[in-house]
Amino acid sequence: MGRNNSTARLSLFACINSARIILLVLLCYSVVAVTSLGVVKTSLPSYRSLQTSLTSSLQPSWWGSCDASNLPYDSAFRVLVKYHEKYGDLVIPRRFIVPATNEWPTEWHGVKLARQVYNRKWWTKHIAKNNDRVSQLNKIGFVWERLQPEWNLFMEAMVTYRSIYGDVMVKATFVVPRDNDEWSKGCWDLPLGNVVHRLRLRHDFLTGDTAIERKNQLDGLGFVWDVSEYNFK
């Protein structure tokens, strides 16, 4: 019964995804930007960015919470191949959710793909003792750096930002650019400015036994905890 309900639920939201695709097309032609000269020009967001942002807004609350950790490796490889065919790489946005359309493996519909495959537990279970699988994944551009904890990737991005800009006063809107060799591929598309903002506001990452050590790492980079006080000086 539970499986039947799940199938019916996915069929329903396949229809929603068809509507989403139409919205994507309309948005691509309706978004405009005004330049400093007052000239209006078309500004077309990438399909991947629009798909990622719209997925969460058009799907039900359970969408994105699906667990694919117990699916076999062959199933995961199929969905990764499909992603690579569609987007040309495996730099999967952290918020990307597999759409409920026929071109994607059904068992992966509604799954946050990056969370599932760029995960040490997944690597240990499916890859660690299988060299042939490492070779398979290398051929489609698996980003091994993404297997690091998010804190490590964040710190790597902060070190790179400082080497480029001379400080770590990251603007809230800053996102690590892709296709830029100055940045590790594992950091591409990381919303670094947003992470910094949340770290100041909520002390994300700074809990538990590692809190003091991590704070010291940030202090060593010249991290500014109170921007208002810093600007006042």
XYZ file of C-alpha atoms in Angstrom:
233
model
C 0.000 0.000 0.000
C 2.810 2.443 0.936
C 4.549 1.799 -2.383
C 1.310 2.390 -4.323
C 0.757 5.670 -2.485
C 4.311 6.714 -3.276
C 3.862 5.890 -6.981
C 0.612 7.840 -7.168
C 2.201 10.758 -5.382
C 5.119 10.835 -7.820
C 2.752 10.661 -10.806
C 0.855 13.642 -9.466
C 3.981 15.706 -9.109
C 5.234 14.690 -12.529
C 2.351 16.850 -13.787
C 3.545 19.695 -11.574
C 7.006 19.373 -13.081
C 5.553 19.781 -16.575
C 4.077 23.085 -15.426
C 7.440 24.008 -13.952
C 9.176 23.529 -17.295
C 6.683 25.912 -18.908
C 7.402 28.441 -16.172
C 11.126 28.089 -16.789
C 10.678 28.947 -20.460
C 8.505 31.949 -19.627
C 10.978 33.200 -17.037
C 13.885 32.897 -19.449
C 12.131 35.342 -21.745
C 10.703 37.681 -19.147
C 13.670 38.496 -16.923
C 15.188 41.839 -17.858
C 17.971 43.992 -16.452
C 18.497 47.706 -16.816
C 22.089 48.763 -17.406
C 23.651 51.916 -15.993
C 23.069 53.590 -19.367
C 19.365 53.010 -19.105
C 19.324 50.451 -21.915
C 17.072 47.484 -21.327
C 18.519 44.103 -22.255
C 17.458 40.519 -21.771
C 19.137 38.755 -18.857
C 18.769 34.987 -19.082
C 19.506 32.951 -15.945
C 20.914 29.495 -16.607
C 18.427 26.650 -16.847
C 20.252 24.883 -14.016
C 19.895 27.833 -11.612
C 16.216 28.320 -12.451
C 15.486 24.602 -12.134
C 17.157 24.498 -8.731
C 15.324 27.546 -7.366
C 11.906 26.564 -8.678
C 12.051 22.927 -7.595
C 11.731 23.725 -3.899
C 8.948 26.270 -4.436
C 6.723 24.050 -6.580
C 7.005 20.765 -4.712
C 5.275 19.549 -1.526
C 6.866 19.651 1.910
C 8.194 16.084 1.718
C 9.997 16.851 -1.546
C 13.757 16.900 -1.045
C 13.637 14.816 2.126
C 13.655 11.484 0.278
C 16.420 9.133 1.397
C 18.346 7.319 -1.327
C 21.206 6.076 0.845
C 20.121 2.443 0.518
C 19.835 2.457 -3.261
C 22.466 0.332 -5.050
C 25.535 1.871 -6.675
C 24.335 1.101 -10.217
C 21.237 3.195 -9.578
C 23.320 6.108 -8.310
C 25.657 5.851 -11.278
C 22.704 6.068 -13.683
C 21.432 9.283 -12.125
C 24.928 10.785 -12.142
C 25.368 9.914 -15.813
C 22.034 11.584 -16.558
C 23.069 14.717 -14.675
C 26.372 14.802 -16.557
C 24.605 14.367 -19.909
C 22.247 17.225 -19.107
C 24.628 19.747 -17.526
C 28.109 18.717 -18.693
C 29.700 18.213 -15.280
C 29.068 16.868 -11.787
C 29.408 20.178 -9.955
C 25.945 19.569 -8.536
C 24.371 22.548 -6.735
C 23.774 21.789 -3.091
C 20.047 22.524 -3.479
C 19.521 20.524 -6.660
C 16.629 18.043 -6.368
C 16.108 15.327 -8.963
C 12.966 16.240 -10.953
C 10.046 13.815 -11.241
C 10.272 13.494 -15.018
C 10.731 10.440 -17.221
C 14.326 11.275 -18.124
C 15.475 10.738 -14.526
C 15.507 7.362 -12.690
C 12.212 7.080 -10.816
C 13.787 5.960 -7.553
C 15.730 9.249 -7.399
C 12.762 11.580 -7.855
C 12.662 14.143 -5.066
C 16.182 13.399 -3.822
C 18.754 16.092 -3.040
C 21.397 14.569 -5.258
C 24.537 16.284 -3.960
C 23.645 15.483 -0.352
C 23.395 11.783 -1.198
C 26.463 11.215 -3.367
C 28.883 13.795 -1.974
C 28.791 12.086 1.353
C 31.506 10.139 3.177
C 29.069 7.417 4.179
C 28.083 6.887 0.537
C 31.760 6.771 -0.456
C 32.569 4.252 2.281
C 29.617 2.035 1.406
C 29.876 2.051 -2.384
C 33.302 3.282 -3.508
C 36.100 2.794 -0.973
C 36.828 -0.861 -1.814
C 35.898 -0.722 -5.514
C 38.643 0.716 -7.710
C 36.645 0.044 -10.855
C 33.940 2.370 -9.578
C 36.508 5.100 -8.927
C 37.511 4.808 -12.586
C 33.864 4.968 -13.688
C 33.222 8.107 -11.678
C 36.433 9.757 -12.869
C 35.246 9.413 -16.462
C 32.153 11.521 -15.782
C 33.945 14.110 -13.641
C 33.006 13.152 -10.090
C 34.228 15.977 -7.820
C 36.127 14.109 -5.124
C 36.845 17.315 -3.190
C 33.131 17.515 -2.380
C 33.490 14.492 -0.081
C 35.128 16.760 2.477
C 33.045 18.114 5.365
C 31.334 21.404 4.495
C 33.476 23.201 7.083
C 36.644 22.209 5.211
C 35.217 23.450 1.916
C 34.093 26.681 3.559
C 37.558 27.304 5.000
C 39.206 26.492 1.681
C 36.938 29.041 0.014
C 37.734 31.624 2.687
C 41.487 31.129 2.229
C 41.097 31.495 -1.530
C 38.917 34.599 -1.138
C 41.571 36.194 1.069
C 44.354 35.370 -1.403
C 42.378 37.053 -4.201
C 40.827 40.044 -2.396
C 43.217 40.580 0.512
C 40.636 40.137 3.280
C 37.637 38.031 4.272
C 34.994 40.764 4.225
C 32.795 38.653 1.975
C 29.701 40.376 0.604
C 26.448 38.645 1.510
C 25.634 38.048 -2.151
C 28.981 36.524 -3.092
C 28.861 33.053 -4.636
C 32.021 31.189 -5.601
C 32.243 31.354 -9.407
C 32.329 28.183 -11.468
C 34.739 27.502 -14.337
C 37.402 29.522 -12.526
C 40.719 27.795 -11.862
C 41.518 30.134 -8.973
C 38.910 28.234 -6.959
C 38.799 24.552 -6.098
C 36.059 22.814 -8.073
C 34.689 21.518 -4.778
C 33.898 25.124 -3.818
C 32.197 26.166 -7.056
C 28.696 27.580 -6.525
C 29.207 27.745 -2.762
C 27.133 30.716 -1.458
C 30.096 31.932 0.559
C 28.634 35.310 1.483
C 25.470 33.713 2.828
C 27.480 31.200 4.867
C 29.546 34.023 6.380
C 26.371 35.963 7.216
C 24.807 32.943 8.949
C 28.030 32.243 10.809
C 28.009 35.752 12.269
C 24.289 35.699 12.991
C 23.747 32.132 14.227
C 27.289 30.838 14.766
C 26.758 28.036 12.240
C 29.565 25.446 12.447
C 30.593 26.787 15.865
C 29.040 24.210 18.161
C 30.356 21.184 19.994
C 33.930 20.209 20.732
C 35.376 21.875 17.610
C 33.874 25.319 18.239
C 36.966 26.917 19.823
C 39.347 25.427 17.269
C 37.212 26.634 14.379
C 36.838 30.113 15.857
C 40.623 30.304 16.144
C 40.960 29.299 12.499
C 38.677 32.142 11.492
C 40.472 34.613 13.735
C 43.721 33.577 12.057
C 42.251 34.662 8.718
C 41.225 38.037 10.128
C 37.529 37.221 10.289
C 35.380 40.182 11.354
C 32.687 39.129 13.825
C 31.018 42.529 14.243
C 30.890 44.420 10.947
C 29.296 47.525 12.483
C 32.080 47.856 15.031
C 34.693 47.230 12.322
C 33.241 49.968 10.090
C 32.988 52.381 13.018
C 36.709 52.083 13.651
